[in-house]
Amino acid sequence: MQEQNILQFEDVTFAARPPYEAGLDGVSFALAAGELVLVKAQAGLSRHPLADLAEGLVAPDAGRVLFLGEDWQAMPAARAAARRGGIGRVFESHGWISNLDVDENITLARRHHTTRPVEEIDREAEDLARRFGLPGLPRVRPALMRRADLRRAEWARAFLGAPGLVLLEHPEREVHTEARVRLAEAARAACGRGAAVLWITADPQAWAQVAGAANRRFELGESKLVPVKGE
């Protein structure tokens, strides 16, 4: 396991404000390579800044968020964008570009941030789509897909290109319990190759399904991240 943390929150405070329904108050934690951290979100709390802070998309009011040892807020914009190319994410809401087909959405970041051949990226995306139970790489607009299938397409997007950090924001929503097993397997495999995974869920079944594989577990309230000892 690497000595350097992949993601680190240092006494982070973020006041609740739109579009977020909650904030953070003096939160500190870290994810090292190979770690799966599971966070139980408060039921009914639909928007939280934790993942956006982790990706450097918003700035904390106090404290620091570091990715691979670098403060997001100290990075030049071009470097921060390149760093985000090494992060996979399932967004709480789907986060699709409506005027691109789903396959183009899935592969967009890999095409932009890497020099891999397009054919190679497409093959990996196709393999991931099938692994998650889709018949292939969807080549239609997002609006034309079932929400459950669109969510599984988002899983493929999150794991494409072996990202070093994977942020899973309520990834199990709209997908039946049996299909979630494949997502949990992908998260464990990512950790096995040295990635760090942050999985946020308010679903009791998803929590129970993943808790045993998690290195650490937390409960996320309106402003605090509290370690869960034993259940």
PDB file of C-alpha atoms in Angstrom:
ATOM      1  CA  MET A   1       0.000   0.000   0.000  1.00  0.00           C
ATOM      2  CA  GLN A   2       1.286   3.470  -0.824  1.00  0.00           C
ATOM      3  CA  GLU A   3       2.396   5.710   2.012  1.00  0.00           C
ATOM      4  CA  GLN A   4       0.769   8.772   0.478  1.00  0.00           C
ATOM      5  CA  ASN A   5      -2.961   9.130   0.924  1.00  0.00           C
ATOM      6  CA  ILE A   6      -4.970   9.344  -2.254  1.00  0.00           C
ATOM      7  CA  LEU A   7      -7.572  11.615  -0.654  1.00  0.00           C
ATOM      8  CA  GLN A   8      -7.312  13.594   2.558  1.00  0.00           C
ATOM      9  CA  PHE A   9      -9.685  15.987   4.333  1.00  0.00           C
ATOM     10  CA  GLU A  10      -7.942  18.207   6.886  1.00  0.00           C
ATOM     11  CA  ASP A  11     -10.312  19.915   9.327  1.00  0.00           C
ATOM     12  CA  VAL A  12     -12.702  20.781   6.512  1.00  0.00           C
ATOM     13  CA  THR A  13     -15.602  23.137   7.149  1.00  0.00           C
ATOM     14  CA  PHE A  14     -18.202  23.957   4.518  1.00  0.00           C
ATOM     15  CA  ALA A  15     -21.332  25.947   5.349  1.00  0.00           C
ATOM     16  CA  ALA A  16     -24.615  24.577   4.016  1.00  0.00           C
ATOM     17  CA  ARG A  17     -25.852  26.601   1.052  1.00  0.00           C
ATOM     18  CA  PRO A  18     -27.690  25.916  -2.206  1.00  0.00           C
ATOM     19  CA  PRO A  19     -27.569  23.545  -3.950  1.00  0.00           C
ATOM     20  CA  TYR A  20     -26.447  21.597  -0.877  1.00  0.00           C
ATOM     21  CA  GLU A  21     -28.790  20.738   1.976  1.00  0.00           C
ATOM     22  CA  ALA A  22     -25.995  20.202   4.508  1.00  0.00           C
ATOM     23  CA  GLY A  23     -22.421  21.207   5.257  1.00  0.00           C
ATOM     24  CA  LEU A  24     -19.363  19.934   7.087  1.00  0.00           C
ATOM     25  CA  ASP A  25     -17.881  21.105  10.367  1.00  0.00           C
ATOM     26  CA  GLY A  26     -14.220  20.331  11.045  1.00  0.00           C
ATOM     27  CA  VAL A  27     -14.143  16.984   9.211  1.00  0.00           C
ATOM     28  CA  SER A  28     -10.863  15.077   8.895  1.00  0.00           C
ATOM     29  CA  PHE A  29     -10.325  11.663   7.293  1.00  0.00           C
ATOM     30  CA  ALA A  30      -8.134  10.049   4.647  1.00  0.00           C
ATOM     31  CA  LEU A  31      -8.265   7.280   2.054  1.00  0.00           C
ATOM     32  CA  ALA A  32      -5.122   5.357   1.225  1.00  0.00           C
ATOM     33  CA  ALA A  33      -4.528   3.193  -1.821  1.00  0.00           C
ATOM     34  CA  GLY A  34      -6.500  -0.044  -1.578  1.00  0.00           C
ATOM     35  CA  GLU A  35      -9.048   1.287   0.895  1.00  0.00           C
ATOM     36  CA  LEU A  36     -12.831   1.143   0.628  1.00  0.00           C
ATOM     37  CA  VAL A  37     -14.528   3.642   2.928  1.00  0.00           C
ATOM     38  CA  LEU A  38     -18.287   3.347   3.338  1.00  0.00           C
ATOM     39  CA  VAL A  39     -20.353   6.346   4.419  1.00  0.00           C
ATOM     40  CA  LYS A  40     -23.938   6.081   5.650  1.00  0.00           C
ATOM     41  CA  ALA A  41     -25.765   9.245   4.599  1.00  0.00           C
ATOM     42  CA  GLN A  42     -28.700  10.616   6.524  1.00  0.00           C
ATOM     43  CA  ALA A  43     -31.984   9.456   5.021  1.00  0.00           C
ATOM     44  CA  GLY A  44     -33.760  12.227   3.140  1.00  0.00           C
ATOM     45  CA  LEU A  45     -30.611  14.342   2.797  1.00  0.00           C
ATOM     46  CA  SER A  46     -30.446  14.441  -0.988  1.00  0.00           C
ATOM     47  CA  ARG A  47     -27.580  16.880  -1.611  1.00  0.00           C
ATOM     48  CA  HIS A  48     -24.296  16.852   0.300  1.00  0.00           C
ATOM     49  CA  PRO A  49     -20.979  18.493  -0.704  1.00  0.00           C
ATOM     50  CA  LEU A  50     -18.713  15.614   0.385  1.00  0.00           C
ATOM     51  CA  ALA A  51     -18.043  14.189  -3.094  1.00  0.00           C
ATOM     52  CA  ASP A  52     -17.781  17.612  -4.755  1.00  0.00           C
ATOM     53  CA  LEU A  53     -15.215  18.634  -2.145  1.00  0.00           C
ATOM     54  CA  ALA A  54     -13.328  15.380  -2.693  1.00  0.00           C
ATOM     55  CA  GLU A  55     -13.101  16.152  -6.412  1.00  0.00           C
ATOM     56  CA  GLY A  56     -12.116  19.767  -5.887  1.00  0.00           C
ATOM     57  CA  LEU A  57     -15.252  21.092  -7.551  1.00  0.00           C
ATOM     58  CA  VAL A  58     -16.070  23.363  -4.608  1.00  0.00           C
ATOM     59  CA  ALA A  59     -13.726  24.991  -2.112  1.00  0.00           C
ATOM     60  CA  PRO A  60     -13.976  24.472   1.658  1.00  0.00           C
ATOM     61  CA  ASP A  61     -14.624  27.518   3.808  1.00  0.00           C
ATOM     62  CA  ALA A  62     -11.826  26.333   6.083  1.00  0.00           C
ATOM     63  CA  GLY A  63      -9.350  23.451   6.052  1.00  0.00           C
ATOM     64  CA  ARG A  64      -7.917  21.625   3.057  1.00  0.00           C
ATOM     65  CA  VAL A  65      -8.801  18.786   0.715  1.00  0.00           C
ATOM     66  CA  LEU A  66      -5.773  17.051  -0.774  1.00  0.00           C
ATOM     67  CA  PHE A  67      -5.689  14.699  -3.746  1.00  0.00           C
ATOM     68  CA  LEU A  68      -2.441  12.740  -4.112  1.00  0.00           C
ATOM     69  CA  GLY A  69      -0.864  15.091  -1.592  1.00  0.00           C
ATOM     70  CA  GLU A  70      -1.832  18.313  -3.380  1.00  0.00           C
ATOM     71  CA  ASP A  71      -4.334  20.883  -2.163  1.00  0.00           C
ATOM     72  CA  TRP A  72      -7.052  21.225  -4.775  1.00  0.00           C
ATOM     73  CA  GLN A  73      -7.253  24.973  -4.162  1.00  0.00           C
ATOM     74  CA  ALA A  74      -3.526  25.482  -4.736  1.00  0.00           C
ATOM     75  CA  MET A  75      -3.512  23.744  -8.129  1.00  0.00           C
ATOM     76  CA  PRO A  76      -3.610  25.711 -11.375  1.00  0.00           C
ATOM     77  CA  ALA A  77      -6.869  25.110 -13.216  1.00  0.00           C
ATOM     78  CA  ALA A  78      -5.260  23.010 -15.958  1.00  0.00           C
ATOM     79  CA  ARG A  79      -3.526  20.759 -13.445  1.00  0.00           C
ATOM     80  CA  ALA A  80      -6.717  20.333 -11.413  1.00  0.00           C
ATOM     81  CA  ALA A  81      -8.610  19.336 -14.558  1.00  0.00           C
ATOM     82  CA  ALA A  82      -5.927  16.799 -15.434  1.00  0.00           C
ATOM     83  CA  ARG A  83      -6.010  15.398 -11.899  1.00  0.00           C
ATOM     84  CA  ARG A  84      -9.778  14.945 -12.132  1.00  0.00           C
ATOM     85  CA  GLY A  85      -9.074  12.759 -15.135  1.00  0.00           C
ATOM     86  CA  GLY A  86      -7.826  10.159 -12.641  1.00  0.00           C
ATOM     87  CA  ILE A  87     -11.116  10.111 -10.706  1.00  0.00           C
ATOM     88  CA  GLY A  88     -14.149   7.989 -11.507  1.00  0.00           C
ATOM     89  CA  ARG A  89     -17.526   8.979 -10.154  1.00  0.00           C
ATOM     90  CA  VAL A  90     -21.144   7.974  -9.920  1.00  0.00           C
ATOM     91  CA  PHE A  91     -23.078  11.175  -9.302  1.00  0.00           C
ATOM     92  CA  GLU A  92     -26.107  11.386  -7.032  1.00  0.00           C
ATOM     93  CA  SER A  93     -28.019  12.576 -10.081  1.00  0.00           C
ATOM     94  CA  HIS A  94     -26.891  10.972 -13.296  1.00  0.00           C
ATOM     95  CA  GLY A  95     -24.844  13.870 -14.662  1.00  0.00           C
ATOM     96  CA  TRP A  96     -25.157  13.037 -18.363  1.00  0.00           C
ATOM     97  CA  ILE A  97     -24.525  15.431 -21.245  1.00  0.00           C
ATOM     98  CA  SER A  98     -27.890  15.299 -22.981  1.00  0.00           C
ATOM     99  CA  ASN A  99     -26.696  16.019 -26.536  1.00  0.00           C
ATOM    100  CA  LEU A 100     -24.166  13.153 -26.541  1.00  0.00           C
ATOM    101  CA  ASP A 101     -25.009   9.456 -26.783  1.00  0.00           C
ATOM    102  CA  VAL A 102     -24.420   7.401 -23.655  1.00  0.00           C
ATOM    103  CA  ASP A 103     -21.338   5.687 -25.126  1.00  0.00           C
ATOM    104  CA  GLU A 104     -19.850   9.108 -25.900  1.00  0.00           C
ATOM    105  CA  ASN A 105     -20.590  10.232 -22.333  1.00  0.00           C
ATOM    106  CA  ILE A 106     -18.951   7.115 -20.899  1.00  0.00           C
ATOM    107  CA  THR A 107     -15.742   7.452 -22.893  1.00  0.00           C
ATOM    108  CA  LEU A 108     -15.455  11.245 -23.005  1.00  0.00           C
ATOM    109  CA  ALA A 109     -13.058  11.676 -20.065  1.00  0.00           C
ATOM    110  CA  ARG A 110     -10.783   8.839 -21.215  1.00  0.00           C
ATOM    111  CA  ARG A 111     -10.631  10.299 -24.719  1.00  0.00           C
ATOM    112  CA  HIS A 112      -9.814  13.742 -23.350  1.00  0.00           C
ATOM    113  CA  HIS A 113      -7.363  12.923 -20.553  1.00  0.00           C
ATOM    114  CA  THR A 114      -5.396  10.036 -22.078  1.00  0.00           C
ATOM    115  CA  THR A 115      -3.599   9.156 -25.296  1.00  0.00           C
ATOM    116  CA  ARG A 116      -5.045   5.635 -25.405  1.00  0.00           C
ATOM    117  CA  PRO A 117      -6.378   4.528 -28.803  1.00  0.00           C
ATOM    118  CA  VAL A 118     -10.096   5.170 -29.125  1.00  0.00           C
ATOM    119  CA  GLU A 119     -10.696   1.542 -30.110  1.00  0.00           C
ATOM    120  CA  GLU A 120      -9.060   0.356 -26.886  1.00  0.00           C
ATOM    121  CA  ILE A 121     -11.165   2.718 -24.773  1.00  0.00           C
ATOM    122  CA  ASP A 122     -14.333   1.559 -26.534  1.00  0.00           C
ATOM    123  CA  ARG A 123     -13.461  -2.116 -25.968  1.00  0.00           C
ATOM    124  CA  GLU A 124     -12.941  -1.576 -22.259  1.00  0.00           C
ATOM    125  CA  ALA A 125     -16.167   0.418 -22.002  1.00  0.00           C
ATOM    126  CA  GLU A 126     -18.034  -2.356 -23.834  1.00  0.00           C
ATOM    127  CA  ASP A 127     -16.617  -4.974 -21.472  1.00  0.00           C
ATOM    128  CA  LEU A 128     -17.625  -2.942 -18.418  1.00  0.00           C
ATOM    129  CA  ALA A 129     -21.130  -2.354 -19.758  1.00  0.00           C
ATOM    130  CA  ARG A 130     -21.617  -6.095 -20.241  1.00  0.00           C
ATOM    131  CA  ARG A 131     -20.106  -6.875 -16.844  1.00  0.00           C
ATOM    132  CA  PHE A 132     -22.724  -4.645 -15.252  1.00  0.00           C
ATOM    133  CA  GLY A 133     -25.555  -6.412 -17.079  1.00  0.00           C
ATOM    134  CA  LEU A 134     -26.111  -4.192 -20.107  1.00  0.00           C
ATOM    135  CA  PRO A 135     -26.358  -5.857 -23.535  1.00  0.00           C
ATOM    136  CA  GLY A 136     -23.516  -3.689 -24.804  1.00  0.00           C
ATOM    137  CA  LEU A 137     -22.303  -0.118 -24.925  1.00  0.00           C
ATOM    138  CA  PRO A 138     -25.439   2.064 -25.258  1.00  0.00           C
ATOM    139  CA  ARG A 139     -25.350   4.198 -28.397  1.00  0.00           C
ATOM    140  CA  VAL A 140     -28.461   6.259 -27.748  1.00  0.00           C
ATOM    141  CA  ARG A 141     -29.210   9.538 -26.017  1.00  0.00           C
ATOM    142  CA  PRO A 142     -29.517   9.321 -22.204  1.00  0.00           C
ATOM    143  CA  ALA A 143     -33.201  10.348 -22.361  1.00  0.00           C
ATOM    144  CA  LEU A 144     -34.012   7.185 -24.306  1.00  0.00           C
ATOM    145  CA  MET A 145     -32.702   4.748 -21.675  1.00  0.00           C
ATOM    146  CA  ARG A 146     -34.403   3.226 -18.653  1.00  0.00           C
ATOM    147  CA  ARG A 147     -33.159   4.835 -15.451  1.00  0.00           C
ATOM    148  CA  ALA A 148     -31.880   1.540 -14.041  1.00  0.00           C
ATOM    149  CA  ASP A 149     -29.864   0.871 -17.198  1.00  0.00           C
ATOM    150  CA  LEU A 150     -28.600   4.445 -17.209  1.00  0.00           C
ATOM    151  CA  ARG A 151     -27.370   4.015 -13.658  1.00  0.00           C
ATOM    152  CA  ARG A 152     -25.452   0.883 -14.633  1.00  0.00           C
ATOM    153  CA  ALA A 153     -23.976   2.781 -17.561  1.00  0.00           C
ATOM    154  CA  GLU A 154     -22.766   5.292 -14.997  1.00  0.00           C
ATOM    155  CA  TRP A 155     -21.018   2.463 -13.148  1.00  0.00           C
ATOM    156  CA  ALA A 156     -19.143   1.671 -16.367  1.00  0.00           C
ATOM    157  CA  ARG A 157     -18.165   5.321 -16.732  1.00  0.00           C
ATOM    158  CA  ALA A 158     -16.896   5.457 -13.131  1.00  0.00           C
ATOM    159  CA  PHE A 159     -14.575   2.445 -13.450  1.00  0.00           C
ATOM    160  CA  LEU A 160     -13.382   3.018 -17.022  1.00  0.00           C
ATOM    161  CA  GLY A 161      -9.641   3.575 -17.286  1.00  0.00           C
ATOM    162  CA  ALA A 162      -8.704   2.196 -13.834  1.00  0.00           C
ATOM    163  CA  PRO A 163      -9.063   5.497 -11.929  1.00  0.00           C
ATOM    164  CA  GLY A 164      -7.022   5.984  -8.763  1.00  0.00           C
ATOM    165  CA  LEU A 165     -10.017   7.322  -6.839  1.00  0.00           C
ATOM    166  CA  VAL A 166     -13.633   6.232  -7.282  1.00  0.00           C
ATOM    167  CA  LEU A 167     -16.437   8.311  -5.751  1.00  0.00           C
ATOM    168  CA  LEU A 168     -19.744   6.436  -5.562  1.00  0.00           C
ATOM    169  CA  GLU A 169     -22.625   8.725  -4.599  1.00  0.00           C
ATOM    170  CA  HIS A 170     -25.724   6.617  -3.914  1.00  0.00           C
ATOM    171  CA  PRO A 171     -24.786   4.361  -6.856  1.00  0.00           C
ATOM    172  CA  GLU A 172     -27.335   1.686  -5.990  1.00  0.00           C
ATOM    173  CA  ARG A 173     -30.384   3.884  -6.552  1.00  0.00           C
ATOM    174  CA  GLU A 174     -32.898   2.597  -9.115  1.00  0.00           C
ATOM    175  CA  VAL A 175     -31.038  -0.728  -9.530  1.00  0.00           C
ATOM    176  CA  HIS A 176     -32.370  -4.014  -8.153  1.00  0.00           C
ATOM    177  CA  THR A 177     -30.455  -5.742  -5.352  1.00  0.00           C
ATOM    178  CA  GLU A 178     -29.042  -8.592  -7.449  1.00  0.00           C
ATOM    179  CA  ALA A 179     -27.343  -6.220  -9.910  1.00  0.00           C
ATOM    180  CA  ARG A 180     -25.654  -4.357  -7.068  1.00  0.00           C
ATOM    181  CA  VAL A 181     -23.454  -7.388  -6.402  1.00  0.00           C
ATOM    182  CA  ARG A 182     -21.559  -6.596  -9.594  1.00  0.00           C
ATOM    183  CA  LEU A 183     -20.927  -3.047  -8.428  1.00  0.00           C
ATOM    184  CA  ALA A 184     -19.584  -4.269  -5.081  1.00  0.00           C
ATOM    185  CA  GLU A 185     -17.306  -6.693  -6.922  1.00  0.00           C
ATOM    186  CA  ALA A 186     -15.994  -3.883  -9.115  1.00  0.00           C
ATOM    187  CA  ALA A 187     -15.305  -1.725  -6.054  1.00  0.00           C
ATOM    188  CA  ARG A 188     -13.361  -4.534  -4.371  1.00  0.00           C
ATOM    189  CA  ALA A 189     -11.421  -5.215  -7.575  1.00  0.00           C
ATOM    190  CA  ALA A 190     -10.516  -1.526  -7.869  1.00  0.00           C
ATOM    191  CA  CYS A 191      -9.187  -1.565  -4.312  1.00  0.00           C
ATOM    192  CA  GLY A 192      -7.274  -4.729  -5.116  1.00  0.00           C
ATOM    193  CA  ARG A 193      -5.349  -2.929  -7.858  1.00  0.00           C
ATOM    194  CA  GLY A 194      -4.561   0.002  -5.554  1.00  0.00           C
ATOM    195  CA  ALA A 195      -7.417   2.469  -6.035  1.00  0.00           C
ATOM    196  CA  ALA A 196      -9.303   4.122  -3.182  1.00  0.00           C
ATOM    197  CA  VAL A 197     -13.110   3.959  -3.160  1.00  0.00           C
ATOM    198  CA  LEU A 198     -15.491   6.243  -1.264  1.00  0.00           C
ATOM    199  CA  TRP A 199     -19.031   4.793  -1.278  1.00  0.00           C
ATOM    200  CA  ILE A 200     -21.855   6.999   0.031  1.00  0.00           C
ATOM    201  CA  THR A 201     -25.261   5.418   0.575  1.00  0.00           C
ATOM    202  CA  ALA A 202     -28.492   5.925   2.481  1.00  0.00           C
ATOM    203  CA  ASP A 203     -29.795   2.484   1.478  1.00  0.00           C
ATOM    204  CA  PRO A 204     -29.780  -0.079   4.350  1.00  0.00           C
ATOM    205  CA  GLN A 205     -29.461  -3.020   1.938  1.00  0.00           C
ATOM    206  CA  ALA A 206     -26.484  -1.492   0.155  1.00  0.00           C
ATOM    207  CA  TRP A 207     -24.880  -0.692   3.516  1.00  0.00           C
ATOM    208  CA  ALA A 208     -25.283  -4.289   4.682  1.00  0.00           C
ATOM    209  CA  GLN A 209     -24.005  -5.615   1.361  1.00  0.00           C
ATOM    210  CA  VAL A 210     -20.795  -3.569   1.363  1.00  0.00           C
ATOM    211  CA  ALA A 211     -20.066  -3.091   5.078  1.00  0.00           C
ATOM    212  CA  GLY A 212     -18.097  -6.326   5.432  1.00  0.00           C
ATOM    213  CA  ALA A 213     -15.695  -5.345   2.652  1.00  0.00           C
ATOM    214  CA  ALA A 214     -15.151  -1.787   3.896  1.00  0.00           C
ATOM    215  CA  ASN A 215     -11.927  -0.863   5.639  1.00  0.00           C
ATOM    216  CA  ARG A 216     -13.725   1.854   7.591  1.00  0.00           C
ATOM    217  CA  ARG A 217     -17.310   2.992   7.999  1.00  0.00           C
ATOM    218  CA  PHE A 218     -18.728   6.397   8.883  1.00  0.00           C
ATOM    219  CA  GLU A 219     -22.110   7.961   9.471  1.00  0.00           C
ATOM    220  CA  LEU A 220     -22.702  11.297   7.760  1.00  0.00           C
ATOM    221  CA  GLY A 221     -25.068  13.686   9.482  1.00  0.00           C
ATOM    222  CA  GLU A 222     -25.769  17.274   8.637  1.00  0.00           C
ATOM    223  CA  SER A 223     -22.228  18.404   9.435  1.00  0.00           C
ATOM    224  CA  LYS A 224     -20.199  15.577  11.035  1.00  0.00           C
ATOM    225  CA  LEU A 225     -18.548  12.386   9.831  1.00  0.00           C
ATOM    226  CA  VAL A 226     -18.691   9.932  12.734  1.00  0.00           C
ATOM    227  CA  PRO A 227     -16.793   6.589  12.737  1.00  0.00           C
ATOM    228  CA  VAL A 228     -18.951   3.481  13.078  1.00  0.00           C
ATOM    229  CA  LYS A 229     -17.296   1.032  15.462  1.00  0.00           C
ATOM    230  CA  GLY A 230     -19.379  -2.124  15.315  1.00  0.00           C
ATOM    231  CA  GLU A 231     -22.885  -3.195  14.478  1.00  0.00           C
TER     232      GLU A 231
END
